[in-house]
């Protein structure tokens, strides 16, 4: 998992380093003109989620034979900021996206609520219909790494511990860019993440593989302010 995330990060850095040489302000490709611009987007959104996390607890047995019960946070509904930096090359967009939020969430199969943290980092690729008009519709895909941590959600004998679920996700992205001028745009968006959590970590057992994977769908609706330069 760590190697996959490291590879994705290196690939994204390489893309951003290559862009200036690929797409300068007077870049020509065939018979067309391919202008380039960078942007920063800051927004807030609401996420609805359903899947295995909302329905099942996890019975965990580590390599030493220690047994634990892990009660994942249901995370049915939560708010989150949606932060993005990226580059536009003509009608295409490449960007890096980050989300983080902390809240109290009910633990699945356990009538208790605990502090829960979720963060997601990944990259996205989209195509903007109607470019270069002030009103554009973006359709794209993404890849992300997700970490979900909940206090007192793993029980080993009579001791409660923190659990951390880790995994990857593929996304479908749809947004609208409405440019108020050459530098500022309002961006409502919908992002659907299909996540598969492959590992869980506790203090007692360390990091253990999940078999089968835990599948979870996240639907994020957000509204952002985009600054282009």
Short mmCIF file of C-alpha atoms in Angstrom, two decimals:
data_model
loop_
_atom_site.label_atom_id
_atom_site.label_comp_id
_atom_site.label_asym_id
_atom_site.label_seq_id
_atom_site.Cartn_x
_atom_site.Cartn_y
_atom_site.Cartn_z
CA UNK A 1 0.00 0.00 0.00
CA UNK A 2 2.76 2.44 0.96
CA UNK A 3 4.64 1.65 -2.26
CA UNK A 4 1.51 2.33 -4.34
CA UNK A 5 0.96 5.69 -2.63
CA UNK A 6 4.64 6.64 -2.99
CA UNK A 7 4.58 5.74 -6.68
CA UNK A 8 1.42 7.81 -7.23
CA UNK A 9 2.98 10.80 -5.45
CA UNK A 10 6.18 10.58 -7.50
CA UNK A 11 4.15 10.29 -10.72
CA UNK A 12 2.13 13.38 -9.82
CA UNK A 13 5.27 15.41 -9.03
CA UNK A 14 6.77 14.32 -12.34
CA UNK A 15 3.65 15.48 -14.20
CA UNK A 16 3.75 18.92 -12.60
CA UNK A 17 7.50 19.25 -13.30
CA UNK A 18 6.98 18.27 -16.94
CA UNK A 19 4.08 20.63 -17.58
CA UNK A 20 6.12 23.89 -17.92
CA UNK A 21 8.23 22.35 -20.69
CA UNK A 22 5.22 20.73 -22.36
CA UNK A 23 2.84 23.64 -22.23
CA UNK A 24 4.41 27.08 -22.24
CA UNK A 25 2.21 30.08 -22.99
CA UNK A 26 2.98 29.82 -26.72
CA UNK A 27 2.86 26.03 -26.93
CA UNK A 28 1.63 24.75 -30.29
CA UNK A 29 0.33 21.25 -30.96
CA UNK A 30 -0.61 20.45 -34.54
CA UNK A 31 -2.83 23.25 -35.76
CA UNK A 32 -4.07 24.23 -32.28
CA UNK A 33 -2.97 26.53 -29.50
CA UNK A 34 -2.58 24.91 -26.06
CA UNK A 35 -2.53 27.60 -23.32
CA UNK A 36 -1.61 26.68 -19.75
CA UNK A 37 -2.73 28.02 -16.36
CA UNK A 38 -2.36 26.98 -12.73
CA UNK A 39 -5.06 27.11 -10.09
CA UNK A 40 -5.85 26.75 -6.41
CA UNK A 41 -9.32 25.67 -5.29
CA UNK A 42 -10.67 25.87 -1.71
CA UNK A 43 -14.13 24.57 -0.84
CA UNK A 44 -16.38 22.77 1.61
CA UNK A 45 -18.53 19.74 1.03
CA UNK A 46 -20.81 17.12 2.54
CA UNK A 47 -20.21 13.39 2.18
CA UNK A 48 -22.74 10.57 2.29
CA UNK A 49 -21.32 7.06 2.57
CA UNK A 50 -22.61 3.48 2.56
CA UNK A 51 -20.94 0.07 2.49
CA UNK A 52 -19.26 -2.57 4.65
CA UNK A 53 -18.12 -0.06 7.29
CA UNK A 54 -21.77 0.66 8.08
CA UNK A 55 -22.73 -3.00 8.44
CA UNK A 56 -19.93 -5.19 9.82
CA UNK A 57 -17.45 -5.39 12.66
CA UNK A 58 -14.06 -6.97 11.95
CA UNK A 59 -12.75 -10.06 13.75
CA UNK A 60 -8.96 -9.72 13.76
CA UNK A 61 -6.34 -12.41 14.44
CA UNK A 62 -2.70 -11.31 14.10
CA UNK A 63 0.36 -13.46 13.35
CA UNK A 64 0.91 -14.09 17.08
CA UNK A 65 -2.62 -15.44 17.49
CA UNK A 66 -3.97 -12.42 19.38
CA UNK A 67 -7.66 -11.84 18.72
CA UNK A 68 -9.42 -8.47 18.60
CA UNK A 69 -12.77 -7.07 17.58
CA UNK A 70 -12.69 -3.87 15.52
CA UNK A 71 -15.80 -1.70 15.30
CA UNK A 72 -15.33 0.69 12.35
CA UNK A 73 -16.97 4.13 12.40
CA UNK A 74 -20.13 4.11 10.34
CA UNK A 75 -19.37 7.59 8.90
CA UNK A 76 -22.82 7.77 7.33
CA UNK A 77 -22.69 11.53 6.84
CA UNK A 78 -19.94 14.07 7.49
CA UNK A 79 -18.61 17.42 6.32
CA UNK A 80 -15.15 17.93 4.85
CA UNK A 81 -13.06 20.64 3.18
CA UNK A 82 -12.08 20.00 -0.44
CA UNK A 83 -8.65 21.45 -1.33
CA UNK A 84 -7.13 21.25 -4.81
CA UNK A 85 -4.06 22.52 -6.66
CA UNK A 86 -3.58 21.84 -10.35
CA UNK A 87 -2.84 22.87 -13.87
CA UNK A 88 -5.06 23.41 -16.91
CA UNK A 89 -3.66 22.53 -20.34
CA UNK A 90 -6.19 23.75 -22.87
CA UNK A 91 -9.40 21.82 -22.05
CA UNK A 92 -7.64 19.25 -19.80
CA UNK A 93 -7.02 19.50 -16.06
CA UNK A 94 -4.50 17.63 -13.89
CA UNK A 95 -4.69 18.23 -10.14
CA UNK A 96 -3.81 17.06 -6.63
CA UNK A 97 -6.73 16.86 -4.20
CA UNK A 98 -6.75 16.69 -0.38
CA UNK A 99 -9.58 16.25 2.16
CA UNK A 100 -9.40 16.07 5.96
CA UNK A 101 -12.03 16.12 8.68
CA UNK A 102 -12.41 15.17 12.36
CA UNK A 103 -15.77 14.46 14.00
CA UNK A 104 -17.59 12.20 16.45
CA UNK A 105 -19.06 9.15 14.73
CA UNK A 106 -21.05 6.14 15.90
CA UNK A 107 -19.18 2.82 15.86
CA UNK A 108 -20.81 0.05 13.82
CA UNK A 109 -22.45 -2.70 15.94
CA UNK A 110 -21.54 -0.79 19.12
CA UNK A 111 -23.82 1.79 20.72
CA UNK A 112 -21.02 4.30 21.26
CA UNK A 113 -19.56 7.32 19.46
CA UNK A 114 -15.86 8.12 19.24
CA UNK A 115 -13.61 10.76 17.71
CA UNK A 116 -12.94 9.85 14.09
CA UNK A 117 -10.48 11.30 11.58
CA UNK A 118 -10.56 10.77 7.83
CA UNK A 119 -8.14 12.08 5.26
CA UNK A 120 -7.84 11.44 1.56
CA UNK A 121 -5.07 12.45 -0.86
CA UNK A 122 -4.99 11.72 -4.57
CA UNK A 123 -4.78 13.01 -8.09
CA UNK A 124 -7.44 13.68 -10.70
CA UNK A 125 -7.70 14.05 -14.46
CA UNK A 126 -10.65 15.72 -16.15
CA UNK A 127 -11.83 17.13 -19.47
CA UNK A 128 -13.65 20.47 -19.54
CA UNK A 129 -16.53 20.69 -22.01
CA UNK A 130 -17.24 24.11 -23.61
CA UNK A 131 -13.69 25.33 -22.99
CA UNK A 132 -12.72 28.23 -23.18
CA UNK A 133 -16.16 29.66 -22.35
CA UNK A 134 -16.94 31.15 -18.94
CA UNK A 135 -19.28 28.21 -18.27
CA UNK A 136 -17.53 24.81 -18.43
CA UNK A 137 -18.58 21.27 -17.46
CA UNK A 138 -15.81 18.97 -16.24
CA UNK A 139 -15.89 15.15 -16.37
CA UNK A 140 -13.04 13.09 -15.01
CA UNK A 141 -11.56 10.25 -13.00
CA UNK A 142 -9.29 10.06 -9.98
CA UNK A 143 -7.19 7.85 -7.71
CA UNK A 144 -6.77 8.42 -3.97
CA UNK A 145 -5.36 6.97 -0.76
CA UNK A 146 -7.66 7.09 2.29
CA UNK A 147 -6.94 6.78 6.01
CA UNK A 148 -9.79 6.36 8.53
CA UNK A 149 -8.93 6.46 12.26
CA UNK A 150 -11.27 5.99 15.24
CA UNK A 151 -10.42 6.07 18.96
CA UNK A 152 -11.40 3.15 21.25
CA UNK A 153 -12.75 1.16 18.32
CA UNK A 154 -10.58 -1.97 18.66
CA UNK A 155 -11.17 -4.22 21.67
CA UNK A 156 -8.49 -6.71 22.79
CA UNK A 157 -9.61 -8.61 25.89
CA UNK A 158 -10.79 -5.74 28.12
CA UNK A 159 -8.60 -3.06 26.58
CA UNK A 160 -9.77 -0.52 23.99
CA UNK A 161 -7.43 0.81 21.32
CA UNK A 162 -7.45 3.09 18.31
CA UNK A 163 -7.92 1.51 14.88
CA UNK A 164 -6.80 2.83 11.51
CA UNK A 165 -8.26 1.54 8.25
CA UNK A 166 -6.17 2.21 5.13
CA UNK A 167 -6.98 1.76 1.47
CA UNK A 168 -7.30 3.10 -2.06
CA UNK A 169 -10.14 4.45 -4.13
CA UNK A 170 -11.14 5.19 -7.69
CA UNK A 171 -13.32 8.23 -8.37
CA UNK A 172 -15.72 9.62 -10.93
CA UNK A 173 -15.76 13.43 -10.95
CA UNK A 174 -18.29 15.89 -12.36
CA UNK A 175 -18.10 19.65 -11.83
CA UNK A 176 -19.11 23.00 -13.25
CA UNK A 177 -16.78 25.97 -13.56
CA UNK A 178 -18.41 29.37 -13.79
CA UNK A 179 -15.75 32.03 -14.32
CA UNK A 180 -16.57 35.44 -12.84
CA UNK A 181 -13.48 36.81 -14.62
CA UNK A 182 -10.15 35.50 -15.95
CA UNK A 183 -8.92 34.63 -12.46
CA UNK A 184 -11.87 33.58 -10.28
CA UNK A 185 -14.45 30.81 -10.71
CA UNK A 186 -17.21 29.21 -8.66
CA UNK A 187 -17.04 25.40 -8.81
CA UNK A 188 -19.86 23.10 -7.60
CA UNK A 189 -18.81 19.45 -7.87
CA UNK A 190 -19.90 15.86 -7.25
CA UNK A 191 -17.27 13.18 -6.62
CA UNK A 192 -18.09 9.49 -6.22
CA UNK A 193 -15.31 7.44 -4.58
CA UNK A 194 -15.35 3.65 -4.62
CA UNK A 195 -12.96 2.71 -1.81
CA UNK A 196 -11.47 -0.64 -0.90
CA UNK A 197 -9.80 -0.79 2.54
CA UNK A 198 -7.04 -3.41 2.45
CA UNK A 199 -5.32 -2.95 5.84
CA UNK A 200 -6.19 -2.17 9.44
CA UNK A 201 -3.73 -1.11 12.16
CA UNK A 202 -4.06 -1.42 15.95
CA UNK A 203 -1.49 -1.06 18.76
CA UNK A 204 -1.92 -4.70 19.77
CA UNK A 205 -1.65 -6.32 16.33
CA UNK A 206 0.16 -3.78 14.17
CA UNK A 207 -0.89 -3.65 10.51
CA UNK A 208 -2.95 -6.63 9.31
CA UNK A 209 -4.33 -7.44 5.86
CA UNK A 210 -8.09 -7.49 5.47
CA UNK A 211 -9.48 -10.55 3.70
CA UNK A 212 -11.90 -9.88 2.15
CA UNK A 213 -11.40 -6.17 1.54
CA UNK A 214 -13.86 -3.71 3.07
CA UNK A 215 -15.72 -1.84 0.33
CA UNK A 216 -17.21 1.59 0.90
CA UNK A 217 -18.78 4.18 -1.40
CA UNK A 218 -18.40 7.91 -0.68
CA UNK A 219 -20.47 10.57 -2.46
CA UNK A 220 -19.11 14.10 -1.97
CA UNK A 221 -20.95 17.25 -3.03
CA UNK A 222 -18.91 20.43 -2.65
CA UNK A 223 -18.80 24.12 -3.50
CA UNK A 224 -15.39 25.71 -4.08
CA UNK A 225 -13.78 29.02 -5.00
CA UNK A 226 -11.14 28.64 -7.70
CA UNK A 227 -8.27 31.09 -8.13
CA UNK A 228 -6.48 30.82 -11.50
CA UNK A 229 -3.09 32.30 -12.34
#
